[in-house]
Coordinates of C-alpha atoms and ligand atoms in Angstrom, one line a residue:
M793 CA 90.4 -85.6 179.9
K794 CA 88.7 -88.7 181.3
S795 CA 89.0 -91.8 179.1
K796 CA 86.1 -92.4 176.6
F797 CA 84.5 -95.1 174.6
V798 CA 84.1 -94.2 170.9
V799 CA 82.2 -96.6 168.6
I800 CA 82.0 -96.8 164.8
E801 CA 78.8 -98.2 163.3
G802 CA 77.3 -98.7 159.9
L803 CA 76.2 -101.3 157.3
E804 CA 78.8 -103.5 155.7
G805 CA 81.1 -101.6 153.3
A806 CA 80.5 -98.4 155.2
G807 CA 84.3 -98.1 155.8
K808 CA 84.5 -98.8 159.5
T809 CA 88.0 -100.1 159.3
T810 CA 89.4 -96.9 157.9
A811 CA 87.2 -94.9 160.3
R812 CA 88.7 -96.7 163.2
D813 CA 92.2 -95.8 162.1
T814 CA 91.2 -92.2 161.5
V815 CA 89.7 -91.9 165.0
A816 CA 92.9 -93.4 166.5
S817 CA 95.1 -91.0 164.5
V818 CA 93.1 -87.9 165.8
L819 CA 93.4 -89.2 169.4
R820 CA 97.2 -89.8 169.0
E821 CA 97.6 -86.2 167.7
R822 CA 96.2 -85.2 171.1
Y823 CA 98.7 -87.4 172.9
I824 CA 96.1 -90.0 173.7
N825 CA 98.2 -93.1 173.0
D826 CA 96.7 -95.7 175.2
I827 CA 94.0 -96.9 172.9
V828 CA 92.2 -100.3 173.1
F829 CA 90.5 -101.5 169.9
T830 CA 87.5 -103.8 170.1
R831 CA 85.2 -105.5 167.6
E832 CA 81.7 -106.9 168.1
P833 CA 80.7 -109.6 168.2
G834 CA 84.1 -110.7 169.6
G835 CA 87.0 -109.1 171.3
T836 CA 87.8 -111.7 173.9
P837 CA 88.6 -115.4 173.4
L838 CA 85.1 -116.4 174.6
A839 CA 83.4 -113.7 172.6
E840 CA 85.3 -114.6 169.5
K841 CA 84.0 -118.2 169.8
L842 CA 80.4 -116.8 170.1
R843 CA 81.2 -114.6 167.0
D844 CA 82.1 -117.7 165.1
L845 CA 79.0 -119.5 166.2
F846 CA 76.9 -116.5 165.3
K847 CA 78.4 -116.1 161.8
R848 CA 78.8 -119.8 160.8
G849 CA 76.6 -121.9 163.1
V850 CA 77.6 -125.5 163.7
G851 CA 77.5 -127.6 160.5
N852 CA 74.1 -127.1 159.0
E853 CA 72.6 -125.8 162.3
M854 CA 72.2 -122.1 162.4
P855 CA 71.2 -120.1 165.5
T856 CA 67.5 -119.2 165.7
I857 CA 66.8 -115.5 165.9
K858 CA 66.4 -115.5 169.7
A859 CA 69.5 -117.6 170.0
E860 CA 71.3 -115.1 167.8
V861 CA 70.2 -112.2 170.0
L862 CA 71.3 -114.0 173.2
M863 CA 74.7 -115.0 171.7
L864 CA 75.3 -111.4 170.7
Y865 CA 74.5 -110.1 174.2
A866 CA 76.6 -112.9 175.9
A867 CA 79.5 -111.8 173.7
R868 CA 78.9 -108.1 174.4
V869 CA 78.6 -108.4 178.2
Q870 CA 81.8 -110.5 178.3
L871 CA 83.6 -107.8 176.3
V872 CA 82.2 -104.9 178.3
E873 CA 83.0 -106.5 181.7
T874 CA 86.4 -108.0 181.0
V875 CA 87.9 -105.6 178.4
I876 CA 86.1 -102.3 177.9
K877 CA 85.3 -101.3 181.5
P878 CA 88.7 -102.3 182.9
A879 CA 90.4 -100.4 180.1
L880 CA 88.4 -97.2 180.8
E881 CA 89.0 -97.6 184.5
R882 CA 92.8 -97.7 184.0
G883 CA 92.6 -94.5 181.8
A884 CA 92.8 -96.1 178.3
W885 CA 90.5 -95.0 175.5
V886 CA 88.4 -97.6 173.7
V887 CA 87.6 -97.5 170.0
G888 CA 85.0 -100.1 169.1
D889 CA 84.1 -101.5 165.7
R890 CA 80.3 -101.9 166.4
H891 CA 78.5 -102.1 169.7
D892 CA 74.9 -102.3 171.0
L893 CA 73.5 -100.1 168.2
S894 CA 74.2 -103.0 165.8
S895 CA 71.9 -105.3 167.8
Q896 CA 69.2 -102.6 168.0
T897 CA 69.3 -102.2 164.2
Y898 CA 70.2 -105.6 162.7
Q899 CA 68.3 -107.7 165.2
G900 CA 65.7 -105.1 166.3
S901 CA 64.7 -104.2 162.8
G902 CA 66.5 -106.3 160.2
R903 CA 65.5 -109.5 161.9
G904 CA 62.2 -108.2 163.1
T905 CA 62.8 -108.8 166.9
D906 CA 60.5 -106.5 168.9
P907 CA 62.5 -103.2 169.2
Q908 CA 61.2 -102.6 172.7
L909 CA 62.4 -106.0 173.8
M910 CA 65.8 -105.2 172.3
L911 CA 65.9 -102.0 174.3
S912 CA 64.9 -103.8 177.5
L913 CA 67.5 -106.4 176.9
R914 CA 70.2 -103.8 176.4
D915 CA 69.2 -102.1 179.7
A916 CA 69.0 -105.5 181.6
V917 CA 72.4 -106.6 180.3
L918 CA 74.4 -103.4 180.1
G919 CA 72.6 -101.2 182.7
S920 CA 73.4 -97.6 181.9
F921 CA 76.7 -98.3 180.2
R922 CA 76.8 -96.5 176.8
P923 CA 79.4 -95.3 174.3
D924 CA 80.5 -91.6 174.8
L925 CA 80.4 -91.1 171.0
T926 CA 79.1 -93.2 168.2
I927 CA 80.0 -92.4 164.6
Y928 CA 77.3 -93.8 162.3
L929 CA 78.6 -94.1 158.7
D930 CA 75.4 -93.9 156.7
L931 CA 75.0 -95.3 153.2
P932 CA 72.4 -97.0 151.0
P933 CA 72.7 -100.8 151.4
L934 CA 73.2 -101.4 147.7
I935 CA 76.4 -99.3 147.7
G936 CA 77.7 -101.0 150.9
L937 CA 76.9 -104.5 149.6
Q938 CA 78.7 -103.8 146.3
R939 CA 81.7 -102.8 148.3
A940 CA 81.5 -105.9 150.5
K941 CA 81.1 -108.1 147.4
A942 CA 84.2 -106.6 145.8
R943 CA 86.1 -107.5 149.0
G944 CA 85.3 -111.3 148.8
E945 CA 82.8 -114.0 149.9
L946 CA 79.7 -112.8 151.7
D947 CA 79.0 -114.1 155.2
R948 CA 75.6 -115.3 156.6
I949 CA 74.4 -111.7 157.4
E950 CA 75.8 -110.2 154.2
Q951 CA 73.8 -112.8 152.3
E952 CA 70.5 -111.4 153.6
L953 CA 68.2 -109.8 151.0
L954 CA 68.0 -106.0 150.4
P955 CA 64.9 -105.4 152.5
F956 CA 66.8 -106.6 155.6
F957 CA 69.4 -103.9 155.1
I958 CA 66.8 -101.3 154.2
R959 CA 65.1 -101.9 157.5
T960 CA 68.4 -102.0 159.4
R961 CA 69.5 -98.7 157.9
A962 CA 66.1 -97.1 158.7
R963 CA 66.5 -98.1 162.4
Y964 CA 70.0 -96.7 162.5
L965 CA 68.8 -93.4 161.1
A966 CA 65.8 -93.3 163.5
L967 CA 67.9 -94.1 166.6
A968 CA 70.6 -91.6 165.6
A969 CA 68.0 -88.9 165.2
Q970 CA 66.9 -89.4 168.9
D971 CA 70.4 -89.6 170.5
E972 CA 72.8 -86.7 170.4
S973 CA 75.8 -89.0 171.2
I974 CA 75.3 -90.6 167.8
V975 CA 76.7 -88.5 164.8
T976 CA 75.6 -89.5 161.3
L977 CA 78.2 -89.1 158.5
D978 CA 77.6 -89.6 154.8
A979 CA 79.7 -92.7 153.9
T980 CA 78.8 -92.5 150.1
Q981 CA 81.5 -89.9 149.6
P982 CA 85.0 -90.9 148.3
L983 CA 87.2 -92.3 151.1
E984 CA 89.3 -89.1 151.5
Q985 CA 86.1 -87.0 152.1
V986 CA 84.7 -89.5 154.6
T987 CA 88.0 -89.5 156.4
A988 CA 88.0 -85.7 156.5
S989 CA 84.5 -85.7 157.9
I990 CA 85.5 -88.2 160.6
R991 CA 88.5 -86.1 161.5
A992 CA 86.4 -83.0 161.8
C993 CA 83.7 -84.7 163.8
V994 CA 86.1 -86.2 166.4
S995 CA 88.2 -83.0 166.7
L996 CA 85.1 -80.9 167.4
W997 CA 83.7 -83.5 169.8
L998 CA 87.1 -83.6 171.7
Q999 CA 87.0 -79.8 171.9
Q1000 CA 83.5 -80.0 173.4
Q1001 CA 84.7 -82.6 175.9
E1002 CA 87.5 -80.4 177.0
G1003 CA 85.1 -77.5 177.6
V1004 CA 82.8 -79.7 179.9
Ligands
Z5A1630 N1 76.1 -107.9 163.7 C1 74.7 -108.0 164.1 O1 73.9 -108.5 163.3 N2 74.4 -107.6 165.4 C2 75.3 -107.2 166.3 O2 74.9 -106.8 167.4 C3 76.6 -107.0 165.8 C4 77.0 -107.4 164.6 C5 77.7 -106.5 166.8 C6 79.8 -108.5 161.8 O3 80.6 -108.9 160.7 C7 78.4 -108.8 161.3 O4 77.6 -109.0 162.5 C8 77.8 -107.6 160.6 C9 76.7 -107.1 161.5 C10 76.4 -108.3 162.4 N3 77.1 -108.0 159.4 N4 77.6 -108.3 158.4 N5 78.0 -108.7 157.5 P1 82.0 -108.3 160.4 O5 82.6 -107.7 161.6 O6 82.8 -109.3 159.7 O7 81.6 -107.3 159.3 P2 81.3 -105.8 159.2 O8 81.4 -105.1 160.6 O9 80.0 -105.6 158.5 O10 82.4 -105.2 158.2 P3 83.9 -104.8 158.3 O11 84.7 -105.7 157.3 O12 84.4 -104.8 159.6 O13 84.0 -103.3 157.8 P4 83.2 -102.4 156.8 O14 82.6 -101.2 157.4 O15 82.3 -103.3 156.0 O16 84.1 -101.8 155.8 P5 85.6 -101.8 155.4 O17 86.3 -103.1 155.4 O18 86.2 -100.7 156.1 O19 85.4 -101.4 153.9 C11 84.8 -102.3 153.0 C12 85.4 -102.1 151.6 O20 84.8 -100.9 151.1 C13 86.9 -102.0 151.6 O21 87.4 -102.6 150.4 C14 87.1 -100.4 151.5 O22 88.3 -100.1 150.9 C15 85.9 -100.0 150.7 N6 85.4 -98.6 151.1 C16 85.2 -98.2 152.3 N7 84.9 -96.9 152.3 C17 84.8 -96.5 151.0 C18 84.5 -95.3 150.3 N8 84.1 -94.2 151.0 N9 84.6 -95.3 149.0 C19 84.9 -96.4 148.3 N10 85.3 -97.6 148.9 C20 85.2 -97.6 150.2

């Protein structure tokens, strides 16, 4: 089977880390062992620097909303062109912790940047490059934020107020409903059940890919 790009998406505390490991274990059971893991923003030395600037700013100077959007796209295009596409071309599979859908939702709705502008920016920067499968782990923001708080100190985005996350989640659900490459899974369930749903989703999708 041709190599593929699988992405995990969701609000904080959705369980993306466990989901990534679950996807990788299903792939390995199918003898797909050459797997590259990415995270966004980040994933290359330059993109990791942009991640740090995006998350922490410099001293008291935080990026403006437009600067934030452009930093995210600079980091993403660097990762896509220098890591993801070369990996796919040599036959490796890529499993990503977040990708463009995060910008469409967090910036395109949470931050209130024009959603059409966000889609145009995506097309201008990434062309037609898209994940083959996106697993969106859906949960109400309050549950996710409680999980994130239990894990430790909150970062700049996690400190946003609840309406920000409510808007972000609504955009995730709306975009997932329009795109059959995005599968929405209920992430409020206990971890074992979420893991079982991810296994089932990836296994079924792989079978469908084999049939194509
Ligand atoms: N961002 C953006 O605004 N625009 C963009 O374009 C991109 C990103 C790409 C990245 O930070 C931040 O950047 C992120 C979006 C924004 N906003 N924030 N914050 P990050 O990479 O540091 O953080 P993250 O991606 O949000 O989180 P994470 O740590 O990578 O993963 P996670 O999904 O939050 O979950 P987790 O670590 O797997 O689980 C969190 C905890 O919950 C952990 O203790 C688990 O054991 C627990 N958990 C998970 N699932 C369950 C279930 N089912 N039951 C009970 N407990 C659970």
